[in-house]
Short mmCIF file of C-alpha atoms in Angstrom, two decimals:
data_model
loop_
_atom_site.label_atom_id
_atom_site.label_comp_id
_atom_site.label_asym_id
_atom_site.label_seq_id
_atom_site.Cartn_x
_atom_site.Cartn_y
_atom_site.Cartn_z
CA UNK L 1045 -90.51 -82.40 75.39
CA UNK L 1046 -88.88 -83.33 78.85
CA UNK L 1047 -85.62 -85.19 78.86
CA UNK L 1048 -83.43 -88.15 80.54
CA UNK L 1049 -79.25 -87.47 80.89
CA UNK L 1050 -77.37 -90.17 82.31
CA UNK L 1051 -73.53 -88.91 83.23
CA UNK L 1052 -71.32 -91.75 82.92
CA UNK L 1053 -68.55 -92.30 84.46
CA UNK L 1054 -65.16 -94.81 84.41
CA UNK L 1055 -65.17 -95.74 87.95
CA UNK L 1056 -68.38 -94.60 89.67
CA UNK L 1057 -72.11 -95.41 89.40
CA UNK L 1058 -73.68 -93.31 86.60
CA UNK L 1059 -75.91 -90.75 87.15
CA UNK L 1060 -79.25 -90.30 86.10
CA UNK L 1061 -81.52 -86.75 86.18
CA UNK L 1062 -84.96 -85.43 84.33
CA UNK L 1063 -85.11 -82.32 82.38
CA UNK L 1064 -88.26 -80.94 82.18
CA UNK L 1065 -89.63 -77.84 79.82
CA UNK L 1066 -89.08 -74.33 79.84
CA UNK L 1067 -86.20 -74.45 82.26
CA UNK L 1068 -82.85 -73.91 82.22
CA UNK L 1069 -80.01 -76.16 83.64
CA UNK L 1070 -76.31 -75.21 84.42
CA UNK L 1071 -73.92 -77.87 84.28
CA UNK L 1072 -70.45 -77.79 85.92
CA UNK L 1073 -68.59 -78.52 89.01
CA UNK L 1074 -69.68 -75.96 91.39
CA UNK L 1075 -72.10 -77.16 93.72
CA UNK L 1076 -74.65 -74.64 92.60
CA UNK L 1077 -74.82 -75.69 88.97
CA UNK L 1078 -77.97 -77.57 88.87
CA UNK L 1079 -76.22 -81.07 87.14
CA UNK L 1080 -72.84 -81.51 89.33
CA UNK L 1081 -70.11 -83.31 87.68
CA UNK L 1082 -67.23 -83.85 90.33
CA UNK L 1083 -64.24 -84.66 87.78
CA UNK L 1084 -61.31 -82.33 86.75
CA UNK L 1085 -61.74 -82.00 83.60
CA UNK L 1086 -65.07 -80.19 83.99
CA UNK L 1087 -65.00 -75.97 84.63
CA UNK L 1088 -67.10 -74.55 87.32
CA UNK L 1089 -70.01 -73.18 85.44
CA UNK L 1090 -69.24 -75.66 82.15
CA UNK L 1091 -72.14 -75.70 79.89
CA UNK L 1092 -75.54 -74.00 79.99
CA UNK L 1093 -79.06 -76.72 78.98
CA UNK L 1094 -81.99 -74.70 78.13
CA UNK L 1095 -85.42 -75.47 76.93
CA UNK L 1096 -86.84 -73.27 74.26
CA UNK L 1097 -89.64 -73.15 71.85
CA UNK L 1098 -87.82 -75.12 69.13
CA UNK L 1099 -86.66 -77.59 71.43
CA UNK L 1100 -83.16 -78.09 73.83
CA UNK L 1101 -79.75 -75.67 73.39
CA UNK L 1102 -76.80 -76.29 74.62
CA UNK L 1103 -74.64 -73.92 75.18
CA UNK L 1104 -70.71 -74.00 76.60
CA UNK L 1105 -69.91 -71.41 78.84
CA UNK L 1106 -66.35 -70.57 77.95
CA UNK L 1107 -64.96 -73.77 79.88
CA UNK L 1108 -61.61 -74.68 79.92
CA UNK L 1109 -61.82 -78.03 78.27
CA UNK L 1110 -64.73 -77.58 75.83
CA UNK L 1111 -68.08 -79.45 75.06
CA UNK L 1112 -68.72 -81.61 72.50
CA UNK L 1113 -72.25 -83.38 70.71
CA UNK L 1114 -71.39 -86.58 69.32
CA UNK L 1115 -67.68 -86.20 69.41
CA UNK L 1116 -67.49 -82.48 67.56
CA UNK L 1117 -66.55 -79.96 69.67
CA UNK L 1118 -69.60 -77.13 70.04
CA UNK L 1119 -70.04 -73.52 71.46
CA UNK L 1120 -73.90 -73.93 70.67
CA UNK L 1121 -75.96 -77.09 69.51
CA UNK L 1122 -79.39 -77.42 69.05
CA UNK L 1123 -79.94 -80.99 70.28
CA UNK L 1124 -82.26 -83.81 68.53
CA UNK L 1125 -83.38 -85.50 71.82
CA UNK L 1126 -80.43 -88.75 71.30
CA UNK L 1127 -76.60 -87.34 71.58
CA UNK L 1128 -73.72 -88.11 73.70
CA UNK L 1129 -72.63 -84.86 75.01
CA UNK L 1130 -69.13 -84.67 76.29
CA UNK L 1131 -68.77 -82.21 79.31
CA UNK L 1132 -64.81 -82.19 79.54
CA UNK L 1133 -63.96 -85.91 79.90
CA UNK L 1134 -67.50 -86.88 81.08
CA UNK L 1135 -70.05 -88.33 78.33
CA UNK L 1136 -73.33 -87.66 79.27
CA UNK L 1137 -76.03 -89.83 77.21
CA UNK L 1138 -79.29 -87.29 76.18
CA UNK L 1139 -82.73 -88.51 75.15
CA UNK L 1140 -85.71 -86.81 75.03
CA UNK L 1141 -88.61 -88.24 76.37
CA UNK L 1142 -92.18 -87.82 76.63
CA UNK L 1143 -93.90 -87.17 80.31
CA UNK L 1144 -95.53 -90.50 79.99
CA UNK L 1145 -92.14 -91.95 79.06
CA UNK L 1146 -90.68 -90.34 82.51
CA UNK L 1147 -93.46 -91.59 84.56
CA UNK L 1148 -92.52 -94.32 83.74
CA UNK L 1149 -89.06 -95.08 84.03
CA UNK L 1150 -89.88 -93.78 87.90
CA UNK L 1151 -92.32 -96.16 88.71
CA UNK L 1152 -89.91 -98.88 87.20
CA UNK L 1153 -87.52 -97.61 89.13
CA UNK L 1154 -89.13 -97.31 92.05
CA UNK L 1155 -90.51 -100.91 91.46
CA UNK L 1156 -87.19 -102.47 91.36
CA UNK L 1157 -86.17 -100.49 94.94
CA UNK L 1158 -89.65 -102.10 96.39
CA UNK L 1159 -88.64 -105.60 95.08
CA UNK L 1160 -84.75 -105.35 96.23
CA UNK L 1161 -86.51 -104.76 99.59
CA UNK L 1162 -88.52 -107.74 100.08
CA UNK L 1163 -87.05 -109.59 102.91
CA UNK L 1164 -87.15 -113.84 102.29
CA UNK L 1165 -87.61 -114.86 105.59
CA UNK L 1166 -86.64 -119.49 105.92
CA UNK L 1167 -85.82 -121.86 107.94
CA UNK L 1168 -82.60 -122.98 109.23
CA UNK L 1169 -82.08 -125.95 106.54
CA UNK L 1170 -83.40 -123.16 103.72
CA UNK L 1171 -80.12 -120.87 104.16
CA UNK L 1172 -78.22 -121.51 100.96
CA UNK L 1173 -81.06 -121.55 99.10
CA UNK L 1174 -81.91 -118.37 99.78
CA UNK L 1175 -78.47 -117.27 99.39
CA UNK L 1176 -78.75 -118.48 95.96
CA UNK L 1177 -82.11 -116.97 95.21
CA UNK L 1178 -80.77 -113.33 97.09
CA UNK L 1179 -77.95 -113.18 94.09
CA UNK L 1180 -80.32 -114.59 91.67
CA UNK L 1181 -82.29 -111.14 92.76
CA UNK L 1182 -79.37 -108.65 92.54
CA UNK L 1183 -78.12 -109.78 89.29
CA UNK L 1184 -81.44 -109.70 87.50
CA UNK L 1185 -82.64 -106.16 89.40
CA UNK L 1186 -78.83 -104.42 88.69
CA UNK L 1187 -79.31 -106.17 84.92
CA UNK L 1188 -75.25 -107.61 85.54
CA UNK L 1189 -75.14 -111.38 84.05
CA UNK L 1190 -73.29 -112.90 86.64
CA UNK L 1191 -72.41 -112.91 90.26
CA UNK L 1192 -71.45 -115.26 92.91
CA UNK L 1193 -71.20 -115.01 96.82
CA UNK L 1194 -67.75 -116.29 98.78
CA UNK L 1195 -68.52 -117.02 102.54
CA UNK L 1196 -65.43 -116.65 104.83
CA UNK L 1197 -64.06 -114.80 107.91
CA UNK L 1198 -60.69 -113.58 105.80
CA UNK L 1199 -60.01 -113.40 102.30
CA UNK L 1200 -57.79 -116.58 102.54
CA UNK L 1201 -60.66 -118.62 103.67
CA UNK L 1202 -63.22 -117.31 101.08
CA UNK L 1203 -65.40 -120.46 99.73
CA UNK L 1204 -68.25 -120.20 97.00
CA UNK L 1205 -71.58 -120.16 98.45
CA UNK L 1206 -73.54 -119.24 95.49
CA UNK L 1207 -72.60 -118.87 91.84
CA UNK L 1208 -75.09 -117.43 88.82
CA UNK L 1209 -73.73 -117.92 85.59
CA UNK L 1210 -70.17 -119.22 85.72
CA UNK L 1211 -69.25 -122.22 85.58
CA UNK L 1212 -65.66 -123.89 86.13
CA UNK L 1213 -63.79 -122.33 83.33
CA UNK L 1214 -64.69 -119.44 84.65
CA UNK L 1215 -62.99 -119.88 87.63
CA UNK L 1216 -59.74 -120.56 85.61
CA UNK L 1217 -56.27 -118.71 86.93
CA UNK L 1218 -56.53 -116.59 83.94
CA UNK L 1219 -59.43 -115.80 83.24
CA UNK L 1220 -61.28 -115.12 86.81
CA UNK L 1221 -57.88 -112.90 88.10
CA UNK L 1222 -59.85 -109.93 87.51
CA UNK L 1223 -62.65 -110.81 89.19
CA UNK L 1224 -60.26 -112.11 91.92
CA UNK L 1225 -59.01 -108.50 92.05
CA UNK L 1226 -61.58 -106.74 92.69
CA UNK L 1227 -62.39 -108.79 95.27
CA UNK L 1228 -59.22 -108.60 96.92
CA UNK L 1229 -59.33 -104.91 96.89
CA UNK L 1230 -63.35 -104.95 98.29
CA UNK L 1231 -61.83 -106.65 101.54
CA UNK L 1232 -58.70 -104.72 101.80
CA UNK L 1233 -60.43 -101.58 101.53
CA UNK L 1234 -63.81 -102.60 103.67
CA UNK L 1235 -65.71 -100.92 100.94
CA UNK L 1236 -67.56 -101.74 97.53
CA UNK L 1237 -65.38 -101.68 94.64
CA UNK L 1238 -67.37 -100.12 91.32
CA UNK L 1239 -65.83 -100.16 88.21
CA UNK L 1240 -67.78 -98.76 85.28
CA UNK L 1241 -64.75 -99.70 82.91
CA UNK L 1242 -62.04 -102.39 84.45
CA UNK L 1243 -59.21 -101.34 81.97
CA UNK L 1244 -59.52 -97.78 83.47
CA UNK L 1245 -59.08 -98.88 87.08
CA UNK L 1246 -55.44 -98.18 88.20
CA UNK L 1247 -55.34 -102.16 90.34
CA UNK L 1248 -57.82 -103.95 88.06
CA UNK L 1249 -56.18 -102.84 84.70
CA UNK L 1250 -52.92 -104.50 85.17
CA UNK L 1251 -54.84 -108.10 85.84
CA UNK L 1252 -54.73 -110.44 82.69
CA UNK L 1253 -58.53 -111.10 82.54
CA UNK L 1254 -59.24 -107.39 82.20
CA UNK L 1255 -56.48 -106.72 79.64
CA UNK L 1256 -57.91 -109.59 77.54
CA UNK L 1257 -61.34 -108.01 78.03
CA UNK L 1258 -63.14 -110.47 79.51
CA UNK L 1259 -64.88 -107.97 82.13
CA UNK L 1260 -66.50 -104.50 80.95
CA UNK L 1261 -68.13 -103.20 84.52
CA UNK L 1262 -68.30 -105.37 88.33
CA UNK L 1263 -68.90 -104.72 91.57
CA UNK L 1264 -67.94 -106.41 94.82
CA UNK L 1265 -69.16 -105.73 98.19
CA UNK L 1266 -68.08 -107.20 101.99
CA UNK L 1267 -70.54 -108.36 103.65
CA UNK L 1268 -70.17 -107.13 107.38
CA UNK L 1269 -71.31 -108.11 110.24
CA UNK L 1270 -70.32 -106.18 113.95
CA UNK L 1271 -67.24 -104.72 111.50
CA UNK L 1272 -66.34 -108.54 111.15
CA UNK L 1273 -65.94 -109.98 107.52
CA UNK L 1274 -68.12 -112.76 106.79
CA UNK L 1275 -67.73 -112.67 102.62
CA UNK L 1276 -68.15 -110.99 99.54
CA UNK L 1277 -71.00 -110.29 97.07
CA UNK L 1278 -69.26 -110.14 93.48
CA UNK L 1279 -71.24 -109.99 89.97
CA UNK L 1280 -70.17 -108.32 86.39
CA UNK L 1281 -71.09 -108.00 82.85
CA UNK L 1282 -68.87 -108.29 79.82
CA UNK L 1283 -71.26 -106.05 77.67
CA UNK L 1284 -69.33 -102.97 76.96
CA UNK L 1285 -72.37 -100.77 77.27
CA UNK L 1286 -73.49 -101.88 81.03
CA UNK L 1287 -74.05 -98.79 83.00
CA UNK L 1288 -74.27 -99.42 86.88
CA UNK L 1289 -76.24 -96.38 87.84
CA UNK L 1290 -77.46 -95.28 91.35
CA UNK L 1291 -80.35 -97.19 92.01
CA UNK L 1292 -77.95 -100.25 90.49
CA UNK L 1293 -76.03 -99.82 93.38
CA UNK L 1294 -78.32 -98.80 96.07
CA UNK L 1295 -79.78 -102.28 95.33
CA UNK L 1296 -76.88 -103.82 95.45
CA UNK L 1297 -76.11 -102.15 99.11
CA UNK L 1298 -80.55 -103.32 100.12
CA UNK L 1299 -79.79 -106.93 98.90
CA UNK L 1300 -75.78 -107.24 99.99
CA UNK L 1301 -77.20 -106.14 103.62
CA UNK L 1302 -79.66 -109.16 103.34
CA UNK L 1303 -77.34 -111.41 102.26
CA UNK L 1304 -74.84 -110.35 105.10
CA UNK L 1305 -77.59 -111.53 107.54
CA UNK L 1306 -78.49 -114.56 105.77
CA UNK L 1307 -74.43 -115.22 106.06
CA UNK L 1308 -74.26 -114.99 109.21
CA UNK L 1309 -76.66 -117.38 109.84
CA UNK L 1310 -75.09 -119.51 108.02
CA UNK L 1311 -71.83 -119.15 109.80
CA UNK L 1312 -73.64 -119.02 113.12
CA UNK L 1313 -75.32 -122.79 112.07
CA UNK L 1314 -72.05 -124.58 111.55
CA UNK L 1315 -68.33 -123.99 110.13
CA UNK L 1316 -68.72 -123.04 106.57
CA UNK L 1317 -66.95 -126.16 105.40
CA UNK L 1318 -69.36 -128.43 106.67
CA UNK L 1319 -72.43 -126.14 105.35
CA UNK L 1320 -70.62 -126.52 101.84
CA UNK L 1321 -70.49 -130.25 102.28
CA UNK L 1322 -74.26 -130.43 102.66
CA UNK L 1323 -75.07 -129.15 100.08
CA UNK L 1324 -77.07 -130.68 97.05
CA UNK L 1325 -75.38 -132.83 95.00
CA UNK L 1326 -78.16 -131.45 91.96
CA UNK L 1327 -77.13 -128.10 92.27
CA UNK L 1328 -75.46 -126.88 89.13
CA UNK L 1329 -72.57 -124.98 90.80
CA UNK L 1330 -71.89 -128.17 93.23
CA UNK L 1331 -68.48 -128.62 91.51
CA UNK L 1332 -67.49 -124.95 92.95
CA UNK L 1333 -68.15 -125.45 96.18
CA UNK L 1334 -65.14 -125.46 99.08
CA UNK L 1335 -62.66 -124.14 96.00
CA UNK L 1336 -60.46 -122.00 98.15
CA UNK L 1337 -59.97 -118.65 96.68
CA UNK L 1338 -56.15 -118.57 97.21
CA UNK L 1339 -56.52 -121.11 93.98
CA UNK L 1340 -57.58 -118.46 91.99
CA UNK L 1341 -54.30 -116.02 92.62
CA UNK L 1342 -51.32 -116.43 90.52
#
């Protein structure tokens, strides 16, 4: 029976492969092995997969830091088709699968690129809606539970454009400084900030929210435009099992990149004040709109 292993780490997107039968698979940090893991803890040639007639072995290949199968430390394992391997410091989730079973976690996947892609093309007075239904997308194709979008030309000007699933007391000193964090560090850095587990990231660990585990995994992303900042695309999930994989964040990248455009739009239209202003008063996030970010720093 063919397999699924999904390497997870602390502060990168996971990593999913196929095994298939009657093959062999070297695992290690050389960029031969067939599964790469880039971390220290993991030897060279680390751990040897194989596929035999009475089903998957694993075997460690005299690394320096050991394997282990649900938490024991192994030279050789026959594996049951749903451990947690441990390659060094790197967990690795296995589960066998069937080839029907693999099909079709491709053609989901590949479903979920094909949506992310979908451009919504509106007019000029349909802008923040669309904003609000392009996060609506992201968090329900990357499976997060919340997200918002800040519009602004500098991080001191940041305003909510579009909010899914917070509400005012999340937006609390406390309890958002994580969030506020990451975001921070997003448009320092001009680069997505992942973090598969907040309380391991060296900035985001030492912020309250995360200490009193409010956050589990987030991601931000600047939104560009010409190298110019025109906001941030933010969303997390406080279940301690969310795995942001890949795909997770190549859709995040497809549907930030649409929601760059779609900002700059905006910001071409009028000054993002006013836009804020005119919005609904129905909308549900209404009472978030124009709250300056620099409210949210201690």
């Amino acid at each position: 029976m063919p397999a699924k292993i999904t390497v997870c780490y602390s502060d990168q997107p996971a990593t999913e492969a196929f095994l298939y039968e009657q093959s062999d698979y070297r695992i290690g940090r050389a960029s031969s092995c067939d599964l790469v893991l880039k971390h220290p803890t993991v030897s060279r040639q680390h751990a040897l997969m194989s596929h035999l007639a009475d089903g998957w072995h694993l075997n460690d290949q005299s690394s320096q830091n050991g394997t282990k199968v649900n938490g024991v430390k192994v030279v050789a394992s026959l594996l049951n088709g749903n451990e947690m391997i441990s390659v060094g410091d790197v967990d690795c989730l296995f589960e066998a699968k069937t080839p029907q079973q693999l099909k079709a976690i491709e053609s989901h996947n590949q479903w979920r690129l094909e949506r992310s892609k979908e451009a919504t093309i509106v007019a000029d007075n349909m802008l923040l809606d669309t904003l609000q239904e392009q996060l609506t997308s992201l968090i329900s194709l990357t499976g997060t539970q919340r997200g918002l979008v800040m519009l602004g030309s500098d991080f001191q000007s940041l305003k909510v454009g579009a909010v899914v699933g917070m509400s005012d007391a999340d937006f609390d000193n406390r309890a958002f400084e994580g969030s506020v964090g990451a975001m921070m560090a997003a448009v320092n850095r001009a680069k997505p900030v992942i973090a598969m587990d907040v309380s391991q990231d060296a900035i985001l660990a030492k912020r309250e929210s995360v200490q009193r585990k409010q956050i589990a995994a987030l991601a931000c992303v600047p939104l560009l435009s010409d190298n110019q900042l025109v906001g941030v695309v933010y969303t997390d999930s406080k279940l301690s099992n969310k795995v942001l994989t890949e795909l997770d964040v190549d859709i995040l990248s497809i549907i930030s990149q649409q929601i760059a455009l779609n900002s700059q739009a905006i910001v071409l239209q009028s000054q993002i004040s006013n836009l804020m202003n005119r919005m609904p008063q129905s909308k549900s996030y209404d009472s978030l709109l124009n709250k300056p970010i620099l409210q949210l720093v201690h």
